[in-house]
Amino acid sequence: MAEQPLKNILAYGEWLTHRYDEDADSFHLRQLDRSQHDAATFITDEYLGVEVNPFIVSRNDAMEQVSKTNPLHFIVHSAFCASTMLARGFNLPGVSMGLKEPVLLNDIVGWRRRGAPPAAVAQRLDHSLHMLARPFKGDQAVVVKPSNVFNALAPLALTMRPTSKAILLYAPLPVFLVSVARKGLWCRLWCRELLEGLITDGMMMNLGFEQGDYFRMSDLQVAAVGWLAQQRQFDAMVGTFGPERITTLDSETLTATPEAALTAAMKHFGLSMHAANIAGHPAFATHSKFGGAFDSKDRTAEHKAAADAYGDEIEKVLIWAKAVAETAGIPLDLTARLL
């Protein structure tokens, strides 16, 4: 693969920019076709397998040749909201490719959290977005769904790319708490890791809590404050960028009407595709994480079982979280609706 001219490798998105090496100031690329993207839950080593021989290019060399004008749009989310399903919907040959949680952006987040200079972080982020924006040959655009650890950098990404648009996708708070409860111990621990990251990113200010308060919260309270911090940021993004660039969507509307949501999302991003080609998209009939047949009725049944099992705990945390939201001025529902 190294025998190919660099300009050919950097022309199109079939060569995914997978990692950023901060020590060598270089990008690692790996070759993936559409079927490999579609089969992987996320485009991470866990699902793709470790690439033992990536194509490595210095950042400066890459920036000399990569296009700076490719369209790039975002699905920004706060977890457990069917974002992977929506991203898979953008795997439309001749139209777009949806990138599901590229590790490249996590590398930039990690570098920032370890204390990298803000100007350097902004530069590397800008260059990383140019690398991700490379379309599959014949496509109109790329739609990237970062991991939600990227959320603190989402406003910067949109500021640097004035032609980019975003959908802010979230699960309503009761649905989010049900998801956390039903996923068990690993998810409750993940919510605490999320909170740690949000504190590091400066997103937990002005919620009325001292640092020590978080140690006295239950798992679902921690989950709720993490949700509230992200919801506050989403509301601020709508106000900053306006409905021309930002629309919002909740998971229940998405899963109830996925084809209508994808059609509206494509219109928001300025992508052209006949609606008939969206009907029956496989993304909407298979489980985004595990594969196999799955639809909105299955999802409803899963959530009902969890709500029945954890209803008392969830109800108490909801009452508490709504009071926190009211005091902090955080809306539980966002404006600028996609549907």
Short mmCIF file of C-alpha atoms in Angstrom, two decimals:
data_model
loop_
_atom_site.label_atom_id
_atom_site.label_comp_id
_atom_site.label_asym_id
_atom_site.label_seq_id
_atom_site.Cartn_x
_atom_site.Cartn_y
_atom_site.Cartn_z
CA MET A 1 0.00 0.00 0.00
CA ALA A 2 2.93 2.35 0.57
CA GLU A 3 3.70 2.12 -3.16
CA GLN A 4 0.63 4.19 -4.01
CA PRO A 5 1.25 7.92 -4.52
CA LEU A 6 0.39 9.89 -1.42
CA LYS A 7 -2.02 12.09 -3.36
CA ASN A 8 -4.05 9.00 -4.33
CA ILE A 9 -4.25 7.76 -0.75
CA LEU A 10 -5.31 11.19 0.51
CA ALA A 11 -7.86 11.84 -2.24
CA TYR A 12 -10.69 9.68 -0.94
CA GLY A 13 -12.09 8.28 2.28
CA GLU A 14 -11.43 4.63 1.51
CA TRP A 15 -8.23 5.29 3.43
CA LEU A 16 -9.60 6.08 6.89
CA THR A 17 -7.48 8.36 9.05
CA HIS A 18 -7.55 6.14 12.09
CA ARG A 19 -5.12 7.62 14.64
CA TYR A 20 -3.05 10.68 15.47
CA ASP A 21 0.41 10.06 16.93
CA GLU A 22 1.25 13.17 18.94
CA ASP A 23 4.88 12.15 19.51
CA ALA A 24 5.65 11.69 15.81
CA ASP A 25 3.09 14.32 14.72
CA SER A 26 1.74 11.90 12.17
CA PHE A 27 -1.51 10.29 11.04
CA HIS A 28 -2.07 6.53 10.79
CA LEU A 29 -4.37 5.44 7.94
CA ARG A 30 -6.00 2.09 7.24
CA GLN A 31 -7.95 0.96 4.19
CA LEU A 32 -11.64 0.15 4.75
CA ASP A 33 -14.40 -0.44 2.25
CA ARG A 34 -18.09 0.31 2.81
CA SER A 35 -18.91 -3.22 3.96
CA GLN A 36 -16.22 -3.06 6.64
CA HIS A 37 -17.57 0.27 7.87
CA ASP A 38 -21.08 -1.12 7.94
CA ALA A 39 -20.13 -4.32 9.77
CA ALA A 40 -18.23 -2.53 12.54
CA THR A 41 -20.24 -1.12 15.44
CA PHE A 42 -17.60 1.58 15.78
CA ILE A 43 -14.50 2.13 13.64
CA THR A 44 -12.19 1.18 16.49
CA ASP A 45 -9.62 -1.58 16.91
CA GLU A 46 -12.08 -3.46 19.11
CA TYR A 47 -14.38 -3.99 16.14
CA LEU A 48 -11.99 -3.73 13.19
CA GLY A 49 -9.05 -5.63 14.62
CA VAL A 50 -5.66 -4.06 15.24
CA GLU A 51 -3.94 -2.74 12.12
CA VAL A 52 -0.37 -4.01 12.49
CA ASN A 53 0.95 -2.17 9.43
CA PRO A 54 -0.86 1.17 9.05
CA PHE A 55 0.07 3.69 6.37
CA ILE A 56 1.81 6.53 8.24
CA VAL A 57 2.05 10.08 6.93
CA SER A 58 3.40 13.13 8.69
CA ARG A 59 0.79 15.74 9.47
CA ASN A 60 2.66 18.41 7.52
CA ASP A 61 2.96 16.18 4.44
CA ALA A 62 -0.73 15.31 4.64
CA MET A 63 -1.75 18.95 4.88
CA GLU A 64 0.24 19.80 1.77
CA GLN A 65 -1.92 17.51 -0.34
CA VAL A 66 -5.29 16.89 1.31
CA SER A 67 -8.27 18.94 0.13
CA LYS A 68 -9.49 21.63 2.54
CA THR A 69 -12.92 22.02 0.88
CA ASN A 70 -14.61 18.62 1.31
CA PRO A 71 -18.04 18.89 3.01
CA LEU A 72 -18.22 17.47 6.53
CA HIS A 73 -21.22 17.34 8.87
CA PHE A 74 -21.72 16.06 12.41
CA ILE A 75 -24.01 13.96 14.55
CA VAL A 76 -23.24 15.17 18.08
CA HIS A 77 -24.88 13.06 20.78
CA SER A 78 -25.11 12.45 24.50
CA ALA A 79 -25.12 8.61 24.38
CA PHE A 80 -27.79 5.89 24.37
CA CYS A 81 -29.88 7.72 21.77
CA ALA A 82 -29.67 5.51 18.64
CA SER A 83 -26.87 7.66 17.21
CA THR A 84 -25.11 4.63 15.75
CA MET A 85 -28.26 3.70 13.86
CA LEU A 86 -28.52 7.19 12.39
CA ALA A 87 -24.84 7.22 11.44
CA ARG A 88 -25.24 3.87 9.68
CA GLY A 89 -28.11 5.40 7.74
CA PHE A 90 -25.65 7.71 6.00
CA ASN A 91 -23.85 4.76 4.38
CA LEU A 92 -25.41 5.61 1.01
CA PRO A 93 -23.20 4.95 -2.04
CA GLY A 94 -23.01 7.99 -4.28
CA VAL A 95 -24.27 10.24 -1.49
CA SER A 96 -22.45 9.96 1.83
CA MET A 97 -20.58 7.85 4.36
CA GLY A 98 -21.27 7.89 8.10
CA LEU A 99 -18.19 7.52 10.29
CA LYS A 100 -19.02 5.92 13.63
CA GLU A 101 -16.86 7.21 16.47
CA PRO A 102 -13.46 7.53 14.75
CA VAL A 103 -10.60 7.02 17.21
CA LEU A 104 -8.74 9.92 15.58
CA LEU A 105 -10.98 12.42 17.37
CA ASN A 106 -10.59 10.57 20.68
CA ASP A 107 -6.82 10.94 20.25
CA ILE A 108 -7.21 14.72 19.96
CA VAL A 109 -9.45 14.77 23.06
CA GLY A 110 -6.93 12.72 25.02
CA TRP A 111 -4.06 14.98 23.98
CA ARG A 112 -6.05 18.02 25.09
CA ARG A 113 -6.91 16.47 28.44
CA ARG A 114 -3.24 15.71 29.06
CA GLY A 115 -2.50 19.41 28.87
CA ALA A 116 -1.60 20.11 25.24
CA PRO A 117 -1.50 23.85 24.38
CA PRO A 118 -4.96 25.07 23.22
CA ALA A 119 -3.63 26.54 19.96
CA ALA A 120 -1.93 23.26 19.08
CA VAL A 121 -5.10 21.31 19.90
CA ALA A 122 -7.13 23.60 17.63
CA GLN A 123 -4.64 23.17 14.79
CA ARG A 124 -4.54 19.36 15.09
CA LEU A 125 -8.31 19.23 15.31
CA ASP A 126 -8.65 21.32 12.18
CA HIS A 127 -6.22 19.09 10.31
CA SER A 128 -7.90 15.92 11.60
CA LEU A 129 -11.25 17.15 10.34
CA HIS A 130 -9.74 17.74 6.89
CA MET A 131 -8.54 14.14 6.94
CA LEU A 132 -11.92 12.75 7.98
CA ALA A 133 -13.80 14.86 5.42
CA ARG A 134 -12.27 12.96 2.49
CA PRO A 135 -15.31 11.35 0.82
CA PHE A 136 -15.65 7.91 -0.66
CA LYS A 137 -15.18 8.22 -4.41
CA GLY A 138 -18.37 9.54 -5.98
CA ASP A 139 -19.95 10.64 -2.68
CA GLN A 140 -21.15 14.15 -1.86
CA ALA A 141 -20.05 14.37 1.78
CA VAL A 142 -18.98 12.67 4.99
CA VAL A 143 -21.11 12.65 8.15
CA VAL A 144 -19.12 11.93 11.29
CA LYS A 145 -20.58 10.77 14.57
CA PRO A 146 -17.85 11.32 17.17
CA SER A 147 -17.89 9.62 20.54
CA ASN A 148 -19.57 11.85 23.07
CA VAL A 149 -16.19 12.39 24.76
CA PHE A 150 -15.67 14.80 21.84
CA ASN A 151 -18.60 17.04 22.83
CA ALA A 152 -16.49 19.72 24.51
CA LEU A 153 -14.68 20.25 21.20
CA ALA A 154 -17.82 20.23 19.04
CA PRO A 155 -18.37 24.03 19.21
CA LEU A 156 -14.75 24.60 18.16
CA ALA A 157 -15.12 22.18 15.26
CA LEU A 158 -18.22 24.01 14.01
CA THR A 159 -16.55 27.40 14.44
CA MET A 160 -13.56 26.30 12.36
CA ARG A 161 -15.78 24.81 9.63
CA PRO A 162 -18.47 27.42 8.87
CA THR A 163 -20.05 25.30 6.13
CA SER A 164 -20.52 22.30 8.43
CA LYS A 165 -23.85 21.56 10.06
CA ALA A 166 -24.79 19.34 12.98
CA ILE A 167 -27.64 17.33 14.41
CA LEU A 168 -27.68 17.28 18.21
CA LEU A 169 -29.13 13.91 19.17
CA TYR A 170 -30.18 13.01 22.70
CA ALA A 171 -32.34 10.57 24.62
CA PRO A 172 -34.98 12.17 26.86
CA LEU A 173 -33.76 12.03 30.44
CA PRO A 174 -36.14 9.22 31.57
CA VAL A 175 -35.09 7.10 28.59
CA PHE A 176 -31.42 7.82 29.25
CA LEU A 177 -31.73 6.71 32.89
CA VAL A 178 -33.56 3.53 31.87
CA SER A 179 -30.74 2.75 29.44
CA VAL A 180 -28.11 3.21 32.14
CA ALA A 181 -30.03 1.06 34.61
CA ARG A 182 -30.66 -1.80 32.21
CA LYS A 183 -27.07 -1.95 30.95
CA GLY A 184 -25.84 -2.80 34.42
CA LEU A 185 -22.58 -2.29 36.26
CA TRP A 186 -20.34 -1.49 33.29
CA CYS A 187 -22.62 1.34 32.24
CA ARG A 188 -22.86 2.80 35.74
CA LEU A 189 -19.07 2.83 35.83
CA TRP A 190 -18.99 4.43 32.37
CA CYS A 191 -21.22 7.24 33.65
CA ARG A 192 -18.66 7.99 36.35
CA GLU A 193 -15.89 8.00 33.74
CA LEU A 194 -18.02 10.36 31.66
CA LEU A 195 -18.44 12.66 34.66
CA GLU A 196 -14.68 12.66 35.23
CA GLY A 197 -14.16 13.72 31.62
CA LEU A 198 -16.82 16.41 31.80
CA ILE A 199 -15.14 17.86 34.90
CA THR A 200 -11.78 17.85 33.11
CA ASP A 201 -13.36 19.56 30.10
CA GLY A 202 -14.89 22.29 32.29
CA MET A 203 -18.48 21.32 31.49
CA MET A 204 -19.71 20.82 35.07
CA MET A 205 -19.54 24.43 36.22
CA ASN A 206 -22.57 26.28 37.60
CA LEU A 207 -24.69 23.23 38.31
CA GLY A 208 -24.70 24.03 42.01
CA PHE A 209 -22.39 21.21 43.14
CA GLU A 210 -19.06 21.17 44.91
CA GLN A 211 -16.45 18.64 43.81
CA GLY A 212 -17.08 16.44 46.82
CA ASP A 213 -20.82 16.26 46.15
CA TYR A 214 -20.29 13.85 43.26
CA PHE A 215 -18.86 11.22 45.60
CA ARG A 216 -22.11 11.18 47.55
CA MET A 217 -24.34 10.70 44.50
CA SER A 218 -25.90 7.43 43.44
CA ASP A 219 -24.99 5.97 40.06
CA LEU A 220 -28.16 7.28 38.43
CA GLN A 221 -27.65 10.73 39.93
CA VAL A 222 -24.19 10.78 38.37
CA ALA A 223 -25.75 9.71 35.07
CA ALA A 224 -28.33 12.47 35.35
CA VAL A 225 -25.85 15.27 36.02
CA GLY A 226 -23.74 14.12 33.08
CA TRP A 227 -26.83 14.23 30.89
CA LEU A 228 -27.71 17.71 32.18
CA ALA A 229 -24.23 19.06 31.48
CA GLN A 230 -24.40 17.83 27.89
CA GLN A 231 -27.95 19.10 27.47
CA ARG A 232 -26.88 22.54 28.64
CA GLN A 233 -24.10 22.55 26.06
CA PHE A 234 -26.50 21.49 23.30
CA ASP A 235 -28.89 24.29 24.21
CA ALA A 236 -26.01 26.77 24.10
CA MET A 237 -24.91 25.48 20.69
CA VAL A 238 -28.38 26.07 19.26
CA GLY A 239 -28.18 29.65 20.52
CA THR A 240 -24.65 30.18 19.20
CA PHE A 241 -24.96 28.70 15.72
CA GLY A 242 -28.69 29.04 15.04
CA PRO A 243 -31.18 26.65 13.42
CA GLU A 244 -29.63 27.09 9.97
CA ARG A 245 -26.64 25.08 11.15
CA ILE A 246 -27.94 23.20 14.18
CA THR A 247 -31.02 21.01 14.48
CA THR A 248 -31.98 18.75 17.36
CA LEU A 249 -33.52 15.30 17.49
CA ASP A 250 -34.53 13.00 20.31
CA SER A 251 -34.10 9.25 20.25
CA GLU A 252 -37.81 8.45 20.55
CA THR A 253 -38.67 10.48 17.45
CA LEU A 254 -35.75 8.92 15.59
CA THR A 255 -36.62 5.32 16.43
CA ALA A 256 -40.33 5.83 15.78
CA THR A 257 -39.78 7.42 12.35
CA PRO A 258 -36.23 6.56 11.22
CA GLU A 259 -36.78 7.01 7.50
CA ALA A 260 -38.39 10.41 7.98
CA ALA A 261 -35.54 11.40 10.31
CA LEU A 262 -32.87 10.34 7.81
CA THR A 263 -34.68 12.17 4.99
CA ALA A 264 -34.87 15.34 7.08
CA ALA A 265 -31.24 14.98 8.17
CA MET A 266 -30.11 14.69 4.56
CA LYS A 267 -32.04 17.83 3.69
CA HIS A 268 -30.44 19.65 6.63
CA PHE A 269 -26.98 18.61 5.42
CA GLY A 270 -27.79 19.59 1.84
CA LEU A 271 -27.50 16.05 0.49
CA SER A 272 -29.59 14.89 -2.45
CA MET A 273 -31.12 11.41 -2.44
CA HIS A 274 -34.46 10.12 -3.67
CA ALA A 275 -36.62 9.15 -0.69
CA ALA A 276 -37.34 5.76 -2.27
CA ASN A 277 -33.69 4.83 -1.80
CA ILE A 278 -33.99 5.41 1.94
CA ALA A 279 -37.01 3.14 2.38
CA GLY A 280 -36.00 -0.17 3.93
CA HIS A 281 -32.48 0.95 4.79
CA PRO A 282 -30.88 -1.99 6.66
CA ALA A 283 -29.66 0.34 9.42
CA PHE A 284 -33.21 0.60 10.69
CA ALA A 285 -33.93 -3.11 10.96
CA THR A 286 -30.80 -4.44 12.68
CA HIS A 287 -29.32 -3.93 16.13
CA SER A 288 -26.68 -1.19 15.89
CA LYS A 289 -24.41 -2.79 18.48
CA PHE A 290 -24.91 -6.54 18.09
CA GLY A 291 -26.40 -7.10 14.64
CA GLY A 292 -29.41 -9.32 14.02
CA ALA A 293 -33.00 -8.28 13.43
CA PHE A 294 -34.15 -5.43 15.65
CA ASP A 295 -36.77 -2.70 15.41
CA SER A 296 -38.46 -0.03 17.50
CA LYS A 297 -40.84 -2.56 19.09
CA ASP A 298 -37.87 -4.57 20.38
CA ARG A 299 -36.33 -1.41 21.78
CA THR A 300 -39.60 -0.43 23.48
CA ALA A 301 -39.86 -3.88 25.06
CA GLU A 302 -36.29 -3.70 26.39
CA HIS A 303 -36.91 -0.29 27.93
CA LYS A 304 -40.21 -1.33 29.48
CA ALA A 305 -38.60 -4.31 31.20
CA ALA A 306 -35.87 -2.07 32.63
CA ALA A 307 -38.38 0.58 33.70
CA ASP A 308 -40.37 -2.06 35.54
CA ALA A 309 -37.25 -3.35 37.31
CA TYR A 310 -35.73 0.01 38.27
CA GLY A 311 -38.78 2.27 38.28
CA ASP A 312 -38.60 3.40 41.89
CA GLU A 313 -34.94 4.45 41.67
CA ILE A 314 -35.47 6.17 38.32
CA GLU A 315 -38.54 8.07 39.52
CA LYS A 316 -36.71 9.48 42.54
CA VAL A 317 -33.69 10.54 40.48
CA LEU A 318 -35.95 12.16 37.87
CA ILE A 319 -37.62 14.34 40.49
CA TRP A 320 -34.20 15.39 41.80
CA ALA A 321 -32.73 15.98 38.32
CA LYS A 322 -35.68 18.09 37.18
CA ALA A 323 -35.17 20.33 40.21
CA VAL A 324 -31.47 20.68 39.35
CA ALA A 325 -32.36 21.48 35.74
CA GLU A 326 -34.87 24.14 36.76
CA THR A 327 -32.40 25.81 39.11
CA ALA A 328 -29.63 25.78 36.49
CA GLY A 329 -31.94 26.86 33.65
CA ILE A 330 -31.35 23.70 31.58
CA PRO A 331 -34.18 22.72 29.20
CA LEU A 332 -35.18 19.06 29.24
CA ASP A 333 -36.30 19.41 25.61
CA LEU A 334 -34.33 21.29 22.98
CA THR A 335 -35.57 23.74 20.35
CA ALA A 336 -34.63 23.83 16.62
CA ARG A 337 -36.21 20.45 16.04
CA LEU A 338 -35.30 18.40 12.98
CA LEU A 339 -38.78 16.84 13.05
#
